[in-house]
Short mmCIF file of C-alpha atoms in Angstrom, two decimals:
data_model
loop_
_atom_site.label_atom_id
_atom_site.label_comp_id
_atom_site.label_asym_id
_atom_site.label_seq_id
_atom_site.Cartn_x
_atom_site.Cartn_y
_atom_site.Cartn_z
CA UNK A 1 21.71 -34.24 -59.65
CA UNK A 2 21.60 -33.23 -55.95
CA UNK A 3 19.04 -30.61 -56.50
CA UNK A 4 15.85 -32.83 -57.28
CA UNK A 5 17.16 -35.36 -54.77
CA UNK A 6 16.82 -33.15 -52.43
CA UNK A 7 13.27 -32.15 -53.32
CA UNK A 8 12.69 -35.64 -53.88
CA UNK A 9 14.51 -36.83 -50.01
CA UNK A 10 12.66 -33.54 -48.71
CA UNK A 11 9.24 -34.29 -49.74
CA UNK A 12 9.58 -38.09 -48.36
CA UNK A 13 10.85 -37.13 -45.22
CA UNK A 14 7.88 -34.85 -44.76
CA UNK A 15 5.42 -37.30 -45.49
CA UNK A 16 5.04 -36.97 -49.04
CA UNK A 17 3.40 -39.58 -50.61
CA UNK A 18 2.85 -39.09 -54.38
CA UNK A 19 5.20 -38.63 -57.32
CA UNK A 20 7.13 -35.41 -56.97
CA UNK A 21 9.47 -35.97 -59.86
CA UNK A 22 7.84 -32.85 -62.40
CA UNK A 23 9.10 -30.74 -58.73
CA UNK A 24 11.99 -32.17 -58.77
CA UNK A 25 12.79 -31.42 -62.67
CA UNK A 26 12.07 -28.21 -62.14
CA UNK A 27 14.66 -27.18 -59.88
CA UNK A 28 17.34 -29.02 -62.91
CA UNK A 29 15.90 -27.09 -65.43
CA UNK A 30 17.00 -24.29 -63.55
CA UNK A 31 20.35 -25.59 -62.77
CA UNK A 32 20.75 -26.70 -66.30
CA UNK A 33 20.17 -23.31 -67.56
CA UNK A 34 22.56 -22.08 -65.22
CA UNK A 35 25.42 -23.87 -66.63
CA UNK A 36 24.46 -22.82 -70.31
CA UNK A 37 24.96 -19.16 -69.32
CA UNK A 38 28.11 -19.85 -66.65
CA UNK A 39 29.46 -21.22 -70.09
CA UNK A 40 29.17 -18.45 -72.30
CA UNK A 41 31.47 -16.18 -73.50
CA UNK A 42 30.73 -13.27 -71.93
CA UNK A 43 30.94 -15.32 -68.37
CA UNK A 44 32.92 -18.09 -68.37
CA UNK A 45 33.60 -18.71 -71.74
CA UNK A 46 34.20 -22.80 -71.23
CA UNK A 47 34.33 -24.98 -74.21
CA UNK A 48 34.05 -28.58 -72.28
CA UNK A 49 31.64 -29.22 -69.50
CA UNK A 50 31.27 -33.07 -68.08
CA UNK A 51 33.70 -34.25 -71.24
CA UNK A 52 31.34 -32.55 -73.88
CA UNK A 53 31.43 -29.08 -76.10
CA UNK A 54 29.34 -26.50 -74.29
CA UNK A 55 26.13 -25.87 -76.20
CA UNK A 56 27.74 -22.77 -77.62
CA UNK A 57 30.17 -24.02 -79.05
CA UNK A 58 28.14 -26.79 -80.70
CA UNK A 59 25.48 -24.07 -81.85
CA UNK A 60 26.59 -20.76 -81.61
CA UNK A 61 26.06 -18.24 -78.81
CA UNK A 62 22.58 -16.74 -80.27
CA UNK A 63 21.53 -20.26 -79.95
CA UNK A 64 22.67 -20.82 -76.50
CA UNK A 65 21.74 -17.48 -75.31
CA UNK A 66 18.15 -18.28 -76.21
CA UNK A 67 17.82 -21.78 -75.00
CA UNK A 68 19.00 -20.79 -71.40
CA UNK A 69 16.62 -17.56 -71.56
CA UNK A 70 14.00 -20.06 -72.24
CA UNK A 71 14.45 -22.49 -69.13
CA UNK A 72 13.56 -20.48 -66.74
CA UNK A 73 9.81 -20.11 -67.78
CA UNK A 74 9.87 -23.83 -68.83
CA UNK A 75 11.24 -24.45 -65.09
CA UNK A 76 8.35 -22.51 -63.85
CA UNK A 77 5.63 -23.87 -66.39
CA UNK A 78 6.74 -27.54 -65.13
CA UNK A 79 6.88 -26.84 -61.20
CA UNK A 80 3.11 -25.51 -61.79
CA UNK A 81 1.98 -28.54 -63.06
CA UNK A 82 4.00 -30.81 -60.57
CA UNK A 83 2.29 -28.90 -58.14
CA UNK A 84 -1.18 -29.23 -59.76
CA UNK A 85 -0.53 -33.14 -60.19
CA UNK A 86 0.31 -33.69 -56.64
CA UNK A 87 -3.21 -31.86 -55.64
CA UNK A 88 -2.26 -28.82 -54.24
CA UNK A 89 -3.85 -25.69 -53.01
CA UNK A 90 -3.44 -22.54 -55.69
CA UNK A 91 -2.05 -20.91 -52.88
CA UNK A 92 1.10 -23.43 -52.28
CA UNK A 93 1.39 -23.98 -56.02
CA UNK A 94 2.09 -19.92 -56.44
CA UNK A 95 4.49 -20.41 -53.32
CA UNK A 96 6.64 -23.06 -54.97
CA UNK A 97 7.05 -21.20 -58.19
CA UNK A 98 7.57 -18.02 -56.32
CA UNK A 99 10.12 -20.20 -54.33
CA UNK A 100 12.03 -21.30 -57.64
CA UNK A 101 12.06 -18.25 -59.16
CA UNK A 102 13.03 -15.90 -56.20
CA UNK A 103 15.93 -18.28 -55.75
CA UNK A 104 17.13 -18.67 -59.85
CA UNK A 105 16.47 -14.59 -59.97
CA UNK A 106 18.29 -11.29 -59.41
CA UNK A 107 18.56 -12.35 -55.08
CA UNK A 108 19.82 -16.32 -55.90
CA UNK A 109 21.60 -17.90 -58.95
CA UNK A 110 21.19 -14.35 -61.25
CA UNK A 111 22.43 -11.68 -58.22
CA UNK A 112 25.01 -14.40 -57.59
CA UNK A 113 27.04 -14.66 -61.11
CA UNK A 114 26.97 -11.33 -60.90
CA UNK A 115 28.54 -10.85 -58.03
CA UNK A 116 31.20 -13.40 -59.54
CA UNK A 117 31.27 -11.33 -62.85
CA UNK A 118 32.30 -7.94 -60.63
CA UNK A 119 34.47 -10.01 -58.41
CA UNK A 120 37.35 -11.64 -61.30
CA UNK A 121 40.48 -10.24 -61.16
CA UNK A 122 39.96 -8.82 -57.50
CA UNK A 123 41.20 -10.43 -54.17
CA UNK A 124 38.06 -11.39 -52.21
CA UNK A 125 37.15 -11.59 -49.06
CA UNK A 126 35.95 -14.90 -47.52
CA UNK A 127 32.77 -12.89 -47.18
CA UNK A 128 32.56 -11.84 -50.64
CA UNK A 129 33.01 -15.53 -51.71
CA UNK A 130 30.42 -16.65 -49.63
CA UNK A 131 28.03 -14.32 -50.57
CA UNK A 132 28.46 -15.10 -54.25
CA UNK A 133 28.37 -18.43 -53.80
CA UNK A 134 25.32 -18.30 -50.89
CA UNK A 135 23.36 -16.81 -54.11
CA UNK A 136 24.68 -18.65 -57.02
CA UNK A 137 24.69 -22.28 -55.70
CA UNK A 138 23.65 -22.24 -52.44
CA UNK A 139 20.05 -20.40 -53.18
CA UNK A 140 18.87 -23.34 -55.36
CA UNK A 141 19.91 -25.87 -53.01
CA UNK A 142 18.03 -23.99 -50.08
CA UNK A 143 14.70 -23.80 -52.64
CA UNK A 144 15.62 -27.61 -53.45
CA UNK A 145 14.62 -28.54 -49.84
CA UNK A 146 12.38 -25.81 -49.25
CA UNK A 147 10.07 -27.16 -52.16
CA UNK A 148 9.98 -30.61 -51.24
CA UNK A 149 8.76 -29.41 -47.70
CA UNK A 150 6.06 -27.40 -49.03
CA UNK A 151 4.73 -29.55 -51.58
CA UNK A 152 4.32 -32.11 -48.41
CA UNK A 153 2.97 -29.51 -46.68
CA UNK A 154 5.49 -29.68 -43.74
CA UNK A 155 4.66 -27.16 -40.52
CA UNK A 156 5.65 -26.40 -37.15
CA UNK A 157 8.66 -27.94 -36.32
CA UNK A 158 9.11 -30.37 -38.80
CA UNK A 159 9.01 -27.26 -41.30
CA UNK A 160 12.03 -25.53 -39.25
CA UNK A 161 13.54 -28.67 -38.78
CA UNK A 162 13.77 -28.80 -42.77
CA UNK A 163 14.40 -25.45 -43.34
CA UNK A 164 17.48 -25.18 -40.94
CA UNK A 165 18.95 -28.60 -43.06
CA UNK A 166 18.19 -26.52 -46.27
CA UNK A 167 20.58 -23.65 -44.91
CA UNK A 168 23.26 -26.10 -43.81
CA UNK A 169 22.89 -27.83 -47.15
CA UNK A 170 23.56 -25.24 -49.29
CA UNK A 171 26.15 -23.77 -46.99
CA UNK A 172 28.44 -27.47 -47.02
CA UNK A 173 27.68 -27.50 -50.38
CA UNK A 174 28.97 -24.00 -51.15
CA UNK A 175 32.34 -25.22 -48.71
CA UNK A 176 33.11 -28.39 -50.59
#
C-alpha cells in the first residue's frame, strides 16, 4: 500500500490538513486494477497473487477483463469527490484526475505493460527496462506524491522540493 501512503505522507508534509483518504484510494484502485490485468492470460497469465487465485481464475477472464476495465473510471469518479470533499478549486480537482489518469494511461502504467508485452523473450537493455518500468510502476508512484502535493496546494519550492522526491521515489522503487 505505498501508493496512498504516499499521497497520504505527501499531503501532510505539505500542510494538508483534512482527510485525504478518498485521494489516496484512488491511486489503489488504480494499482489494483493493474494487477487484475498483469494477471491475465494474455499478459501474465498468474494463477496466485499474495497466496490467493487471481480473480480470473476464480471467475473467468470475461469477468476479470471487465472488472479491471471498470476501475479506472471508478478511480477517477472517487479522486473527484476526494477532491470535492477536501474543498478544492474545479481547476485543481480536473488537475488531480488528469494527474491519475495521464499516469494509469497509454504514457504510465498502460504504455508501460506494453512495453513489457513487446519486450518478453528479447534481451533488454538497462534502458529498455527502465523505461518499462519508469511507466508501469514508477508513473503511479510519481502521481502518488504529485497528488498529495496538489491537493495541499504545495508551490514554489516546497512544490519542487516534492516533485524531485516523487521522481526519486518511483525511480528506488523501480531499482528495488
Amino acid at each position: 500500500r505505498l501508493r496512498p501512503q504516499l499521497v497520504l505522507s505527501v499531503y501532510r508534509a505539505a500542510g494538508g490538513k483534512s482527510d485525504a483518504s478518498l485521494l489516496a484510494a484512488s491511486v489503489e484502485i488504480v494499482h489494483a486494477y493493474s494487477l487484475v490485468h498483469d494477471d491475465l492470460p494474455c499478459m501474465d497469465n498468474d494463477n496466485v497473487r499474495r497466496g490467493r487465485p487471481t480473480l480470473h481464475r476464480v471467475y473467468g477472464v470475461t469477468v476479470a477483463t471487465i472488472a479491471g476495465v471498470t476501475m479506472v473510471p471508478f478511480a477517477a469518479r472517487t479522486a473527484l469527490q476526494g477532491a470535492q470533499a477536501l474543498g478544492l478549486p474545479l481547476e485543481t480537482c480536473g488537475s488531480i484526475v488528469r494527474q491519475l489518469m495521464r499516469a494509469s494511461g497509454a504514457g504510465g502504467m498502460v504504455g508501460g505493460q506494453l512495453l513489457d508485452l513487446e519486450g518478453e523473450g528479447k534481451a533488454l537493455t538497462l534502458g529498455d527496462l527502465e523505461r518499462i518500468h519508469r511507466a508501469k510502476t514508477g508513473a503511479l508512484i510519481v502521481a502518488s506524491v504529485r497528488i498529495g502535493a496538489t491537493a495541499a496546494g504545495a508551490r514554489g519550492d516546497r512544490a519542487e522540493a516534492l516533485e524531485r522526491y516523487g521522481e526519486s521515489a518511483g525511480l528506488a522503487f523501480q531499482i528495488a
